[in-house]
Amino acid sequence: MGYNTVIFEKENNIAVITLNKPKSMNSISNELMSELNSVLDLIAADNEIAVVILTGSEKVFAAGADIKEIGQINTPVKAHVFVETIQSLFNKLERLPQPVIAAVSGLALGGGCEMCMSCDIRIAADNALFGQPEIKIGVIPGAGGTQRLPRLVGVGRAKELLYTGDPIKAEEAYRIGLVNKVVPLASLMDEARALASKIAKQPGYALKTTKIVVNDGINMDLRSANAYESRSFEQLFATEDQQEGMKAFIEKRKAVFTGK
């Protein structure tokens, strides 16, 4: 299937999604949201895909919402339609069964920053710039920025970024916990693929379970989350991978996982 705004590639058990709107700085338009939504559905249904990498171009990951389309929003009702669409997409990205690595270079502003925060892990090139500048045009982030950012960097630091709208460089993003790693631009995709390959070797069902438990548990009180973790832990003892992993450990050999 061909797309106008994204490039979808499958490399063995790793999927790579590249945002591809060079003339508009990978702005998040209705067309891009529709196509990305379709790609995520394909990935979720593909049991061969273990890990996903989401990236943009060298100069821009995504510079926010499409200004031409945003400029046409002049009522709360139209704003509601837009924000429901983009939140639904980013929630789907966050809840994708497979882990998602954002490989970010250049600008990741507004919706672009919110998109990468919806991923599980963020690797930044040394030229990356992150920010939520919505306050400067009289609005607030509408795709999870006010909620995911505090969860990643803490409430005080998040409020500073949200109140000022000022962007931060990759090293500062790493310092405050917004990104996991900063690498030279030339090695960004190599680093992302290396990490994706390492994660892809883990037992698939346990990997998916880990993602679900972390994502759901963070919104529970600690007692409920621990109980949820316990039940999920117990269920993994019904999998072939758990039996193979334990047997391989005892026999001091490398485990061969099948995702079952």
PDB file of C-alpha atoms in Angstrom, residues 3-259:
ATOM      1  CA  TYR A   3       1.150   6.512   1.287  1.00  0.00           C
ATOM      2  CA  ASN A   4       1.609  10.217   0.597  1.00  0.00           C
ATOM      3  CA  THR A   5       2.808  11.394   4.001  1.00  0.00           C
ATOM      4  CA  VAL A   6       4.524   8.396   5.607  1.00  0.00           C
ATOM      5  CA  ILE A   7       6.941   5.705   4.485  1.00  0.00           C
ATOM      6  CA  PHE A   8       6.382   2.241   5.960  1.00  0.00           C
ATOM      7  CA  GLU A   9       9.159  -0.339   5.779  1.00  0.00           C
ATOM      8  CA  LYS A  10       9.522  -3.756   7.333  1.00  0.00           C
ATOM      9  CA  GLU A  11      13.053  -4.981   7.988  1.00  0.00           C
ATOM     10  CA  ASN A  12      12.808  -8.576   9.221  1.00  0.00           C
ATOM     11  CA  ASN A  13      10.954  -8.209  12.542  1.00  0.00           C
ATOM     12  CA  ILE A  14      11.438  -4.448  12.852  1.00  0.00           C
ATOM     13  CA  ALA A  15       9.049  -1.894  11.329  1.00  0.00           C
ATOM     14  CA  VAL A  16      10.256   1.599  10.413  1.00  0.00           C
ATOM     15  CA  ILE A  17       7.776   4.455   9.983  1.00  0.00           C
ATOM     16  CA  THR A  18       9.194   7.640   8.465  1.00  0.00           C
ATOM     17  CA  LEU A  19       7.149  10.846   8.495  1.00  0.00           C
ATOM     18  CA  ASN A  20       7.441  12.193   4.958  1.00  0.00           C
ATOM     19  CA  LYS A  21       6.084  15.693   4.389  1.00  0.00           C
ATOM     20  CA  PRO A  22       9.272  17.603   3.527  1.00  0.00           C
ATOM     21  CA  LYS A  23       7.507  20.663   2.095  1.00  0.00           C
ATOM     22  CA  SER A  24       5.624  21.314   5.337  1.00  0.00           C
ATOM     23  CA  MET A  25       8.169  20.155   7.949  1.00  0.00           C
ATOM     24  CA  ASN A  26       6.274  16.916   8.614  1.00  0.00           C
ATOM     25  CA  SER A  27       3.322  18.913   9.911  1.00  0.00           C
ATOM     26  CA  ILE A  28       0.594  16.775  11.414  1.00  0.00           C
ATOM     27  CA  SER A  29      -2.288  17.086   8.970  1.00  0.00           C
ATOM     28  CA  ASN A  30      -5.518  15.126   8.668  1.00  0.00           C
ATOM     29  CA  GLU A  31      -3.982  13.116   5.825  1.00  0.00           C
ATOM     30  CA  LEU A  32      -0.907  12.235   7.868  1.00  0.00           C
ATOM     31  CA  MET A  33      -3.043  11.241  10.848  1.00  0.00           C
ATOM     32  CA  SER A  34      -5.225   9.038   8.646  1.00  0.00           C
ATOM     33  CA  GLU A  35      -2.251   7.327   7.017  1.00  0.00           C
ATOM     34  CA  LEU A  36      -0.367   6.849  10.275  1.00  0.00           C
ATOM     35  CA  ASN A  37      -3.513   5.435  11.820  1.00  0.00           C
ATOM     36  CA  SER A  38      -3.706   2.902   8.981  1.00  0.00           C
ATOM     37  CA  VAL A  39      -0.047   1.934   9.362  1.00  0.00           C
ATOM     38  CA  LEU A  40      -0.453   1.380  13.106  1.00  0.00           C
ATOM     39  CA  ASP A  41      -3.397  -0.943  12.444  1.00  0.00           C
ATOM     40  CA  LEU A  42      -1.260  -2.978  10.031  1.00  0.00           C
ATOM     41  CA  ILE A  43       1.561  -3.232  12.560  1.00  0.00           C
ATOM     42  CA  ALA A  44      -0.729  -4.207  15.437  1.00  0.00           C
ATOM     43  CA  ALA A  45      -2.101  -7.079  13.343  1.00  0.00           C
ATOM     44  CA  ASP A  46       1.336  -8.298  12.218  1.00  0.00           C
ATOM     45  CA  ASN A  47       2.715 -10.831  14.700  1.00  0.00           C
ATOM     46  CA  GLU A  48       6.038 -10.899  12.845  1.00  0.00           C
ATOM     47  CA  ILE A  49       6.802  -7.309  13.883  1.00  0.00           C
ATOM     48  CA  ALA A  50       8.471  -7.162  17.289  1.00  0.00           C
ATOM     49  CA  VAL A  51       9.591  -3.521  17.517  1.00  0.00           C
ATOM     50  CA  VAL A  52       8.763  -0.263  15.726  1.00  0.00           C
ATOM     51  CA  ILE A  53      10.979   2.744  14.965  1.00  0.00           C
ATOM     52  CA  LEU A  54       9.267   6.078  14.283  1.00  0.00           C
ATOM     53  CA  THR A  55      11.384   8.816  12.717  1.00  0.00           C
ATOM     54  CA  GLY A  56      11.348  11.883  10.468  1.00  0.00           C
ATOM     55  CA  SER A  57      14.003  13.652   8.410  1.00  0.00           C
ATOM     56  CA  GLU A  58      17.400  14.947   9.524  1.00  0.00           C
ATOM     57  CA  LYS A  59      16.069  18.494   9.968  1.00  0.00           C
ATOM     58  CA  VAL A  60      12.658  17.809  11.415  1.00  0.00           C
ATOM     59  CA  PHE A  61      10.883  15.015  13.244  1.00  0.00           C
ATOM     60  CA  ALA A  62       7.581  16.883  13.234  1.00  0.00           C
ATOM     61  CA  ALA A  63       7.080  20.614  13.672  1.00  0.00           C
ATOM     62  CA  GLY A  64       3.544  20.438  15.032  1.00  0.00           C
ATOM     63  CA  ALA A  65       0.053  20.585  13.625  1.00  0.00           C
ATOM     64  CA  ASP A  66      -0.613  21.714  10.070  1.00  0.00           C
ATOM     65  CA  ILE A  67      -1.093  25.489  10.348  1.00  0.00           C
ATOM     66  CA  LYS A  68      -3.359  25.636   7.276  1.00  0.00           C
ATOM     67  CA  GLU A  69      -5.771  23.208   8.886  1.00  0.00           C
ATOM     68  CA  ILE A  70      -5.474  24.631  12.398  1.00  0.00           C
ATOM     69  CA  GLY A  71      -6.188  28.100  10.983  1.00  0.00           C
ATOM     70  CA  GLN A  72      -9.617  26.892   9.867  1.00  0.00           C
ATOM     71  CA  ILE A  73     -10.633  25.967  13.410  1.00  0.00           C
ATOM     72  CA  ASN A  74     -12.818  28.819  14.629  1.00  0.00           C
ATOM     73  CA  THR A  75     -15.253  27.151  17.023  1.00  0.00           C
ATOM     74  CA  PRO A  76     -14.946  24.856  20.043  1.00  0.00           C
ATOM     75  CA  VAL A  77     -16.835  22.191  18.091  1.00  0.00           C
ATOM     76  CA  LYS A  78     -14.241  22.136  15.310  1.00  0.00           C
ATOM     77  CA  ALA A  79     -11.476  22.180  17.905  1.00  0.00           C
ATOM     78  CA  HIS A  80     -13.104  19.182  19.583  1.00  0.00           C
ATOM     79  CA  VAL A  81     -13.108  17.183  16.343  1.00  0.00           C
ATOM     80  CA  PHE A  82      -9.423  17.939  15.744  1.00  0.00           C
ATOM     81  CA  VAL A  83      -8.255  17.191  19.271  1.00  0.00           C
ATOM     82  CA  GLU A  84     -10.255  13.971  19.479  1.00  0.00           C
ATOM     83  CA  THR A  85      -8.657  12.772  16.239  1.00  0.00           C
ATOM     84  CA  ILE A  86      -5.074  13.503  17.251  1.00  0.00           C
ATOM     85  CA  GLN A  87      -5.491  12.218  20.811  1.00  0.00           C
ATOM     86  CA  SER A  88      -7.007   9.000  19.503  1.00  0.00           C
ATOM     87  CA  LEU A  89      -4.038   8.535  17.168  1.00  0.00           C
ATOM     88  CA  PHE A  90      -1.406   9.176  19.835  1.00  0.00           C
ATOM     89  CA  ASN A  91      -3.232   6.918  22.293  1.00  0.00           C
ATOM     90  CA  LYS A  92      -3.157   4.176  19.657  1.00  0.00           C
ATOM     91  CA  LEU A  93       0.570   4.770  19.190  1.00  0.00           C
ATOM     92  CA  GLU A  94       1.124   4.580  22.949  1.00  0.00           C
ATOM     93  CA  ARG A  95      -0.914   1.381  23.261  1.00  0.00           C
ATOM     94  CA  LEU A  96       0.514  -0.389  20.222  1.00  0.00           C
ATOM     95  CA  PRO A  97       1.338  -3.978  21.278  1.00  0.00           C
ATOM     96  CA  GLN A  98       4.931  -3.610  20.090  1.00  0.00           C
ATOM     97  CA  PRO A  99       7.454  -1.283  21.748  1.00  0.00           C
ATOM     98  CA  VAL A 100       7.992   1.923  19.751  1.00  0.00           C
ATOM     99  CA  ILE A 101      11.310   3.777  19.586  1.00  0.00           C
ATOM    100  CA  ALA A 102      11.213   7.418  18.481  1.00  0.00           C
ATOM    101  CA  ALA A 103      14.397   8.325  16.590  1.00  0.00           C
ATOM    102  CA  VAL A 104      14.289  12.114  16.728  1.00  0.00           C
ATOM    103  CA  SER A 105      16.410  14.584  14.808  1.00  0.00           C
ATOM    104  CA  GLY A 106      15.766  18.262  14.201  1.00  0.00           C
ATOM    105  CA  LEU A 107      12.556  19.884  15.376  1.00  0.00           C
ATOM    106  CA  ALA A 108      10.091  18.037  17.595  1.00  0.00           C
ATOM    107  CA  LEU A 109       7.706  20.820  18.536  1.00  0.00           C
ATOM    108  CA  GLY A 110       4.071  20.942  19.606  1.00  0.00           C
ATOM    109  CA  GLY A 111       2.332  17.882  18.236  1.00  0.00           C
ATOM    110  CA  GLY A 112       5.704  16.534  17.155  1.00  0.00           C
ATOM    111  CA  CYS A 113       6.930  16.540  20.741  1.00  0.00           C
ATOM    112  CA  GLU A 114       3.651  15.006  21.872  1.00  0.00           C
ATOM    113  CA  MET A 115       4.008  12.295  19.229  1.00  0.00           C
ATOM    114  CA  CYS A 116       7.461  11.256  20.398  1.00  0.00           C
ATOM    115  CA  MET A 117       6.268  11.297  24.028  1.00  0.00           C
ATOM    116  CA  SER A 118       3.641   8.725  23.010  1.00  0.00           C
ATOM    117  CA  CYS A 119       6.456   6.336  22.087  1.00  0.00           C
ATOM    118  CA  ASP A 120       8.070   4.001  24.620  1.00  0.00           C
ATOM    119  CA  ILE A 121      11.675   5.112  24.175  1.00  0.00           C
ATOM    120  CA  ARG A 122      13.176   8.269  22.678  1.00  0.00           C
ATOM    121  CA  ILE A 123      16.632   8.469  21.101  1.00  0.00           C
ATOM    122  CA  ALA A 124      17.633  11.997  20.087  1.00  0.00           C
ATOM    123  CA  ALA A 125      20.206  13.168  17.576  1.00  0.00           C
ATOM    124  CA  ASP A 126      22.449  15.945  18.851  1.00  0.00           C
ATOM    125  CA  ASN A 127      20.596  18.448  16.643  1.00  0.00           C
ATOM    126  CA  ALA A 128      17.169  17.688  18.108  1.00  0.00           C
ATOM    127  CA  LEU A 129      15.028  20.434  19.625  1.00  0.00           C
ATOM    128  CA  PHE A 130      11.989  19.713  21.809  1.00  0.00           C
ATOM    129  CA  GLY A 131       9.218  22.021  22.949  1.00  0.00           C
ATOM    130  CA  GLN A 132       5.546  22.784  23.546  1.00  0.00           C
ATOM    131  CA  PRO A 133       5.142  26.333  22.191  1.00  0.00           C
ATOM    132  CA  GLU A 134       1.328  26.355  22.152  1.00  0.00           C
ATOM    133  CA  ILE A 135       1.089  28.987  24.922  1.00  0.00           C
ATOM    134  CA  LYS A 136       2.621  31.523  22.533  1.00  0.00           C
ATOM    135  CA  ILE A 137      -0.441  31.394  20.289  1.00  0.00           C
ATOM    136  CA  GLY A 138      -2.961  31.428  23.117  1.00  0.00           C
ATOM    137  CA  VAL A 139      -3.726  27.722  23.456  1.00  0.00           C
ATOM    138  CA  ILE A 140      -2.416  24.690  25.318  1.00  0.00           C
ATOM    139  CA  PRO A 141      -1.154  21.345  24.035  1.00  0.00           C
ATOM    140  CA  GLY A 142      -4.112  19.214  22.989  1.00  0.00           C
ATOM    141  CA  ALA A 143      -2.537  15.846  22.196  1.00  0.00           C
ATOM    142  CA  GLY A 144      -1.349  14.825  25.648  1.00  0.00           C
ATOM    143  CA  GLY A 145       1.418  17.372  26.228  1.00  0.00           C
ATOM    144  CA  THR A 146       0.104  18.608  29.571  1.00  0.00           C
ATOM    145  CA  GLN A 147      -0.202  15.022  30.808  1.00  0.00           C
ATOM    146  CA  ARG A 148       2.663  12.979  29.361  1.00  0.00           C
ATOM    147  CA  LEU A 149       5.299  15.673  29.872  1.00  0.00           C
ATOM    148  CA  PRO A 150       4.840  15.889  33.691  1.00  0.00           C
ATOM    149  CA  ARG A 151       4.905  12.100  33.885  1.00  0.00           C
ATOM    150  CA  LEU A 152       8.228  12.017  32.064  1.00  0.00           C
ATOM    151  CA  VAL A 153      10.119  14.987  33.520  1.00  0.00           C
ATOM    152  CA  GLY A 154       8.241  15.916  36.707  1.00  0.00           C
ATOM    153  CA  VAL A 155       5.573  18.523  37.338  1.00  0.00           C
ATOM    154  CA  GLY A 156       7.810  21.526  38.035  1.00  0.00           C
ATOM    155  CA  ARG A 157      10.019  21.140  34.955  1.00  0.00           C
ATOM    156  CA  ALA A 158       7.004  20.398  32.772  1.00  0.00           C
ATOM    157  CA  LYS A 159       5.213  23.538  33.952  1.00  0.00           C
ATOM    158  CA  GLU A 160       8.261  25.643  33.114  1.00  0.00           C
ATOM    159  CA  LEU A 161       8.327  24.278  29.558  1.00  0.00           C
ATOM    160  CA  LEU A 162       4.561  24.622  29.155  1.00  0.00           C
ATOM    161  CA  TYR A 163       4.357  28.142  30.663  1.00  0.00           C
ATOM    162  CA  THR A 164       7.248  29.603  28.654  1.00  0.00           C
ATOM    163  CA  GLY A 165       6.809  27.647  25.432  1.00  0.00           C
ATOM    164  CA  ASP A 166      10.585  27.718  25.041  1.00  0.00           C
ATOM    165  CA  PRO A 167      12.302  24.787  23.286  1.00  0.00           C
ATOM    166  CA  ILE A 168      15.166  22.806  24.767  1.00  0.00           C
ATOM    167  CA  LYS A 169      18.124  21.129  23.090  1.00  0.00           C
ATOM    168  CA  ALA A 170      18.764  17.394  23.034  1.00  0.00           C
ATOM    169  CA  GLU A 171      21.267  17.382  25.914  1.00  0.00           C
ATOM    170  CA  GLU A 172      18.862  19.248  28.191  1.00  0.00           C
ATOM    171  CA  ALA A 173      16.063  16.897  27.150  1.00  0.00           C
ATOM    172  CA  TYR A 174      18.304  14.005  28.199  1.00  0.00           C
ATOM    173  CA  ARG A 175      19.231  15.675  31.485  1.00  0.00           C
ATOM    174  CA  ILE A 176      15.617  16.053  32.551  1.00  0.00           C
ATOM    175  CA  GLY A 177      14.554  12.602  31.377  1.00  0.00           C
ATOM    176  CA  LEU A 178      12.594  13.505  28.269  1.00  0.00           C
ATOM    177  CA  VAL A 179      14.857  11.370  26.075  1.00  0.00           C
ATOM    178  CA  ASN A 180      16.752   8.176  26.858  1.00  0.00           C
ATOM    179  CA  LYS A 181      19.900   8.869  24.886  1.00  0.00           C
ATOM    180  CA  VAL A 182      21.592  11.507  22.720  1.00  0.00           C
ATOM    181  CA  VAL A 183      23.738  10.375  19.790  1.00  0.00           C
ATOM    182  CA  PRO A 184      25.456  12.041  16.811  1.00  0.00           C
ATOM    183  CA  LEU A 185      23.062  12.719  13.959  1.00  0.00           C
ATOM    184  CA  ALA A 186      24.980  10.426  11.593  1.00  0.00           C
ATOM    185  CA  SER A 187      24.482   7.430  13.886  1.00  0.00           C
ATOM    186  CA  LEU A 188      20.850   8.043  14.935  1.00  0.00           C
ATOM    187  CA  MET A 189      19.225   5.297  12.883  1.00  0.00           C
ATOM    188  CA  ASP A 190      22.052   2.847  13.551  1.00  0.00           C
ATOM    189  CA  GLU A 191      21.552   3.381  17.277  1.00  0.00           C
ATOM    190  CA  ALA A 192      17.780   3.007  16.951  1.00  0.00           C
ATOM    191  CA  ARG A 193      18.100  -0.182  14.918  1.00  0.00           C
ATOM    192  CA  ALA A 194      20.644  -1.638  17.347  1.00  0.00           C
ATOM    193  CA  LEU A 195      18.310  -1.047  20.288  1.00  0.00           C
ATOM    194  CA  ALA A 196      15.312  -2.347  18.318  1.00  0.00           C
ATOM    195  CA  SER A 197      17.231  -5.523  17.428  1.00  0.00           C
ATOM    196  CA  LYS A 198      18.185  -6.068  21.070  1.00  0.00           C
ATOM    197  CA  ILE A 199      14.592  -5.659  22.253  1.00  0.00           C
ATOM    198  CA  ALA A 200      13.253  -7.827  19.410  1.00  0.00           C
ATOM    199  CA  LYS A 201      15.246 -10.792  20.717  1.00  0.00           C
ATOM    200  CA  GLN A 202      13.263 -10.848  23.963  1.00  0.00           C
ATOM    201  CA  PRO A 203      10.342 -13.272  24.406  1.00  0.00           C
ATOM    202  CA  GLY A 204       7.459 -11.612  22.567  1.00  0.00           C
ATOM    203  CA  TYR A 205       4.565 -12.269  24.922  1.00  0.00           C
ATOM    204  CA  ALA A 206       6.549 -11.193  27.978  1.00  0.00           C
ATOM    205  CA  LEU A 207       7.612  -8.051  26.109  1.00  0.00           C
ATOM    206  CA  LYS A 208       4.035  -7.119  25.226  1.00  0.00           C
ATOM    207  CA  THR A 209       2.918  -7.895  28.773  1.00  0.00           C
ATOM    208  CA  THR A 210       5.625  -5.645  30.203  1.00  0.00           C
ATOM    209  CA  LYS A 211       4.456  -2.731  28.052  1.00  0.00           C
ATOM    210  CA  ILE A 212       0.821  -3.198  29.044  1.00  0.00           C
ATOM    211  CA  VAL A 213       1.584  -3.503  32.756  1.00  0.00           C
ATOM    212  CA  VAL A 214       3.769  -0.384  32.800  1.00  0.00           C
ATOM    213  CA  ASN A 215       1.309   1.711  30.750  1.00  0.00           C
ATOM    214  CA  ASP A 216      -1.743   0.671  32.752  1.00  0.00           C
ATOM    215  CA  GLY A 217      -0.073   0.457  36.149  1.00  0.00           C
ATOM    216  CA  ILE A 218       1.227   4.025  36.106  1.00  0.00           C
ATOM    217  CA  ASN A 219      -2.381   5.239  36.276  1.00  0.00           C
ATOM    218  CA  MET A 220      -3.254   3.043  39.271  1.00  0.00           C
ATOM    219  CA  ASP A 221      -2.515   3.413  42.959  1.00  0.00           C
ATOM    220  CA  LEU A 222       0.558   1.410  44.000  1.00  0.00           C
ATOM    221  CA  ARG A 223      -1.356  -1.386  45.739  1.00  0.00           C
ATOM    222  CA  SER A 224      -3.608  -2.001  42.740  1.00  0.00           C
ATOM    223  CA  ALA A 225      -0.688  -1.767  40.320  1.00  0.00           C
ATOM    224  CA  ASN A 226       1.335  -4.324  42.284  1.00  0.00           C
ATOM    225  CA  ALA A 227      -1.620  -6.702  42.299  1.00  0.00           C
ATOM    226  CA  TYR A 228      -1.979  -6.214  38.541  1.00  0.00           C
ATOM    227  CA  GLU A 229       1.722  -6.961  38.101  1.00  0.00           C
ATOM    228  CA  SER A 230       1.398 -10.140  40.165  1.00  0.00           C
ATOM    229  CA  ARG A 231      -1.466 -11.506  38.069  1.00  0.00           C
ATOM    230  CA  SER A 232       0.414 -10.702  34.852  1.00  0.00           C
ATOM    231  CA  PHE A 233       3.563 -12.377  36.209  1.00  0.00           C
ATOM    232  CA  GLU A 234       1.598 -15.514  37.039  1.00  0.00           C
ATOM    233  CA  GLN A 235       0.033 -15.723  33.577  1.00  0.00           C
ATOM    234  CA  LEU A 236       3.436 -15.811  31.888  1.00  0.00           C
ATOM    235  CA  PHE A 237       4.079 -19.217  33.452  1.00  0.00           C
ATOM    236  CA  ALA A 238       1.609 -20.629  30.923  1.00  0.00           C
ATOM    237  CA  THR A 239       3.847 -19.606  28.002  1.00  0.00           C
ATOM    238  CA  GLU A 240       6.329 -21.751  26.117  1.00  0.00           C
ATOM    239  CA  ASP A 241       8.852 -18.913  26.185  1.00  0.00           C
ATOM    240  CA  GLN A 242       8.889 -18.884  29.989  1.00  0.00           C
ATOM    241  CA  GLN A 243       9.545 -22.605  30.077  1.00  0.00           C
ATOM    242  CA  GLU A 244      12.265 -22.311  27.435  1.00  0.00           C
ATOM    243  CA  GLY A 245      13.862 -19.335  29.192  1.00  0.00           C
ATOM    244  CA  MET A 246      14.004 -21.131  32.540  1.00  0.00           C
ATOM    245  CA  LYS A 247      15.299 -24.346  30.974  1.00  0.00           C
ATOM    246  CA  ALA A 248      17.982 -22.485  29.009  1.00  0.00           C
ATOM    247  CA  PHE A 249      19.110 -20.670  32.152  1.00  0.00           C
ATOM    248  CA  ILE A 250      19.474 -23.925  34.079  1.00  0.00           C
ATOM    249  CA  GLU A 251      21.275 -25.575  31.148  1.00  0.00           C
ATOM    250  CA  LYS A 252      23.515 -22.516  30.726  1.00  0.00           C
ATOM    251  CA  ARG A 253      22.674 -22.008  27.071  1.00  0.00           C
ATOM    252  CA  LYS A 254      21.081 -19.318  24.952  1.00  0.00           C
ATOM    253  CA  ALA A 255      17.288 -19.464  24.948  1.00  0.00           C
ATOM    254  CA  VAL A 256      15.391 -19.847  21.692  1.00  0.00           C
ATOM    255  CA  PHE A 257      12.133 -17.903  21.997  1.00  0.00           C
ATOM    256  CA  THR A 258       9.150 -18.405  19.682  1.00  0.00           C
ATOM    257  CA  GLY A 259       6.733 -15.797  21.006  1.00  0.00           C
TER     258      GLY A 259
END
